[in-house]
Coordinates of C-alpha atoms in Angstrom, one line a residue:
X1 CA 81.0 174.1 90.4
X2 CA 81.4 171.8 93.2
X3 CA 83.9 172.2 96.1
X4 CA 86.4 169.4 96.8
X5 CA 87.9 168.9 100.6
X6 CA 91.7 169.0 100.2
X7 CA 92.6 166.7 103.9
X8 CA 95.9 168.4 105.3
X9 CA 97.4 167.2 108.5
X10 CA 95.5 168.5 111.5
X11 CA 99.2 170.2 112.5
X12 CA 102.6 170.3 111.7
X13 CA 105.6 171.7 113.3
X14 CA 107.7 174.5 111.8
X15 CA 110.3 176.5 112.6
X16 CA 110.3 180.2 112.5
X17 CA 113.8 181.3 111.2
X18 CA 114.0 184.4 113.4
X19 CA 112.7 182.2 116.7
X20 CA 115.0 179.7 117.9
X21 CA 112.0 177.9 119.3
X22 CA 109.9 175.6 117.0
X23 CA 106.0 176.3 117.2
X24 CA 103.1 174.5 116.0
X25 CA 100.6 175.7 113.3
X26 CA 97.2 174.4 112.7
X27 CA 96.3 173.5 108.9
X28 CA 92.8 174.1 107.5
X29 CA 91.3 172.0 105.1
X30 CA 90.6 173.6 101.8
X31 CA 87.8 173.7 99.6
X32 CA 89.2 173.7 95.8
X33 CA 86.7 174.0 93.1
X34 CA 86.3 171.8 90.4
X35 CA 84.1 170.7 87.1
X36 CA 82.5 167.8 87.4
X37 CA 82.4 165.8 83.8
X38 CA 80.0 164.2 82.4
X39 CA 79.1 163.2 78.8
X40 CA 76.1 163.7 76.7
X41 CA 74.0 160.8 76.0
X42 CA 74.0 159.8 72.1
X43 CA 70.9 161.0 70.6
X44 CA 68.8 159.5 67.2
X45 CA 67.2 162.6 66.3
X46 CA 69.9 164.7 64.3
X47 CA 70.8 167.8 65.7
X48 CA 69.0 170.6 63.5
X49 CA 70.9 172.4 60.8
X50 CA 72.7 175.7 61.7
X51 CA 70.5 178.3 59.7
X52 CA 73.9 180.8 59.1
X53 CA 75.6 177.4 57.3
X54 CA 71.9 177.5 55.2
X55 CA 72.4 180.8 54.3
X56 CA 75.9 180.9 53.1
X57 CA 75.6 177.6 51.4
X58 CA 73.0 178.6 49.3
X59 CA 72.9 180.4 45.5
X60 CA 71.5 183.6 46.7
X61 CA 74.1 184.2 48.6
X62 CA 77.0 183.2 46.4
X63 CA 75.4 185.3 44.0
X64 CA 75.1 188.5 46.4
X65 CA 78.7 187.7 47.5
X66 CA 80.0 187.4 43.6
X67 CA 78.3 190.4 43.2
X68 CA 79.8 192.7 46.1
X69 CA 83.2 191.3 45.1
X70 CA 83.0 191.9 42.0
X71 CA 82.1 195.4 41.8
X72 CA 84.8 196.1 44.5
X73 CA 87.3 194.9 42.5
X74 CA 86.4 196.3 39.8
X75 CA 86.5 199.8 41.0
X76 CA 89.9 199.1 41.6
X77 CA 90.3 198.0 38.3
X78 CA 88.4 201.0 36.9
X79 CA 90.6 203.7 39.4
X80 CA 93.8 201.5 38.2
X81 CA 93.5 202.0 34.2
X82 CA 91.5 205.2 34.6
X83 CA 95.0 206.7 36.1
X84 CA 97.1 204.9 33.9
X85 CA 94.8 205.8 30.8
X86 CA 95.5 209.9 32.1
X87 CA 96.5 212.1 29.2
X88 CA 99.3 214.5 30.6
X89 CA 100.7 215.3 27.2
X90 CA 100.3 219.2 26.9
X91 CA 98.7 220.5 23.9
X92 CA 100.7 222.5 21.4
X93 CA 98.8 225.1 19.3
X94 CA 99.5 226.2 15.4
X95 CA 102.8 227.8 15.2
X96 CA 104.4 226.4 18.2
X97 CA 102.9 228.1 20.9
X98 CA 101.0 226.2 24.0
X99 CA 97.1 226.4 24.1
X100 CA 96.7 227.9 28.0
X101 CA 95.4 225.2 30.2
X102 CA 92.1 225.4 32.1
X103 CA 92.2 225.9 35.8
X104 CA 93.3 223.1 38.5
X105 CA 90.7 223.3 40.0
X106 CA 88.9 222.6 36.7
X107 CA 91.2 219.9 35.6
X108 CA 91.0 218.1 39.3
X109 CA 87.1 218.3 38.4
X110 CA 87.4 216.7 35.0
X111 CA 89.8 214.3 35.8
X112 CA 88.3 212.8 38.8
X113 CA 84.4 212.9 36.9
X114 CA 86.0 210.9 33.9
X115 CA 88.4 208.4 36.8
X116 CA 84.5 207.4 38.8
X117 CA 82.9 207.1 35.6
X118 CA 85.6 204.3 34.1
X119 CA 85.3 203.1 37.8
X120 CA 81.7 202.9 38.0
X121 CA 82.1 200.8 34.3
X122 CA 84.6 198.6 35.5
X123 CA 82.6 197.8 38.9
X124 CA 78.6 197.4 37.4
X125 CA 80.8 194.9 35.0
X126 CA 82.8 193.3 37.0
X127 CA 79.7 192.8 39.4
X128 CA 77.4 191.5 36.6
X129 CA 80.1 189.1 35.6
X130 CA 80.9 187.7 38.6
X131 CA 76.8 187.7 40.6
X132 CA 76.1 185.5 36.9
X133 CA 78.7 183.0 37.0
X134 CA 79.0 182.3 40.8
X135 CA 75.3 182.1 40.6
X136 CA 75.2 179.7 38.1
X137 CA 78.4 177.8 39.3
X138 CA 76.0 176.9 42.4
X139 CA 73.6 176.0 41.0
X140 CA 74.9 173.7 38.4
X141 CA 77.1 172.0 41.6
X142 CA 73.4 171.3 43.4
X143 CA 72.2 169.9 40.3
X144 CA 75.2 167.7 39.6
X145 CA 75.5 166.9 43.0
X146 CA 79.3 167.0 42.7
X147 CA 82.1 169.9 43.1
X148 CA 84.1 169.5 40.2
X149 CA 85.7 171.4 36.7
X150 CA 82.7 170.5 34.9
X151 CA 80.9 173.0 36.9
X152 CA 83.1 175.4 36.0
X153 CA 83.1 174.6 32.3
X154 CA 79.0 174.4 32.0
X155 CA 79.0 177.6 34.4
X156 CA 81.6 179.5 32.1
X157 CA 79.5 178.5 28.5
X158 CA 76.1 179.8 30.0
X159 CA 77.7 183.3 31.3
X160 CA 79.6 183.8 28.6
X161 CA 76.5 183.0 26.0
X162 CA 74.1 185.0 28.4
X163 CA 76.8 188.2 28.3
X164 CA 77.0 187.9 24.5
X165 CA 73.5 187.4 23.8
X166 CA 72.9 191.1 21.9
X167 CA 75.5 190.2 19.7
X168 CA 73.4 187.2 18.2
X169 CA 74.1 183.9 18.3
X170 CA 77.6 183.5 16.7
X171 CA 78.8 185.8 19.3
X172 CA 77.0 183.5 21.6
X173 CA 78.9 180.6 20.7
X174 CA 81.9 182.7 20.8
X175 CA 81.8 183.6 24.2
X176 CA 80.7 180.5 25.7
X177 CA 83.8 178.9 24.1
X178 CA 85.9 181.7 25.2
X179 CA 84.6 181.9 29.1
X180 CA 84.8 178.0 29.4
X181 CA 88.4 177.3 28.1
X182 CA 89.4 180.1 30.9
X183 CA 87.2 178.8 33.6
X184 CA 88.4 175.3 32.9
X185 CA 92.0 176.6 32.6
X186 CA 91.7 178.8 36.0
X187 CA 90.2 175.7 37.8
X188 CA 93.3 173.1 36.2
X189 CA 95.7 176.0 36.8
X190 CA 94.3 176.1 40.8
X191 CA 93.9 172.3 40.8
X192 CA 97.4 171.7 40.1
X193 CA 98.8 174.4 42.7
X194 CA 96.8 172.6 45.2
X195 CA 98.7 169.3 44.7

């Protein structure tokens, strides 16, 4: 910071409202800070790249990302169907009568063992699905060079033949068909909210 001398007049007269007298009062000059601006010569070397823009632009971590994602949601997916897919029909024996039910404490037991089982399904899917096609999605962008529904589309065919390659190749074809028409009708679907 540098200081700045504010110039006042050396003294000025004022009147005291309780005097009836007026008296004379010495001004001091002030030192007010300041910034002092300057501007940055233009340089020819580029400025290095920021390593955190690296890291999140690249496939590793669009894949790690996808996968995290993924296997959050689906646990919520899992814990969503798992309670609607609950059973609380009671049980009716031969002749009427209702079979005794186990403890609550047993039931609680059961019930929450079979809910994080269907959760744990749902999220090691949903993660699998989603670390494979945003991982391929990036890459087939840095090959193409471009950002566009074509990524997408190739994207969607590889994950969906790569998911459905136990199933032989028929199945293959299948679901690459099947997970590029969504892909392609997600991406047209976001496109045209955008606009």
């Amino acid at each position: 910071l540098r200081y700045s001398l504010a110039a006042m007049s050396s003294s000025e007269e004022r009147t005291d409202p309780y005097s009836a007298t007026p008296r004379r009062v010495e001004a001091r000059a002030l030192r007010l800070p300041y910034f002092e601006t300057f501007v940055v010569p233009a340089s020819s070397v580029a400025p290095p790249p920021d390593p955190m823009w690296l890291w999140t632009q690249s496939c590793a971590f669009k894949a790690a990302t996808g996968t995290l994602l993924g296997g959050f949601f689906g646990m919520l997916m899992g814990v969503f169907f798992g309670v609607l897919g609950a059973d609380p029909s009671v049980t009716v024996g031969p002749g009427g009568r209702l079979v005794p039910q186990a403890p609550l404490a047993d039931q609680l037991r059961a019930t929450s063992r079979g809910l994080g089982e269907k959760a744990a399904w749902y999220a090691k899917s949903f993660s699998a699905i989603t670390a494979l096609f945003s991982g391929l999605d990036c890459l087939f962008e840095k090959a193409r060079g471009k950002h566009d529904s074509l990524n997408g589309g190739l994207s969607g065919c590889t994950a969906g033949a790569i998911l459905a390659a136990k199933q032989g190749p028929q199945a293959m074809c299948v679901g690459c068909a099947g997970f590029a028409a969504f892909t392609v009708a997600c991406e047209a679907l976001m496109a045209s909210a955008y606009e």
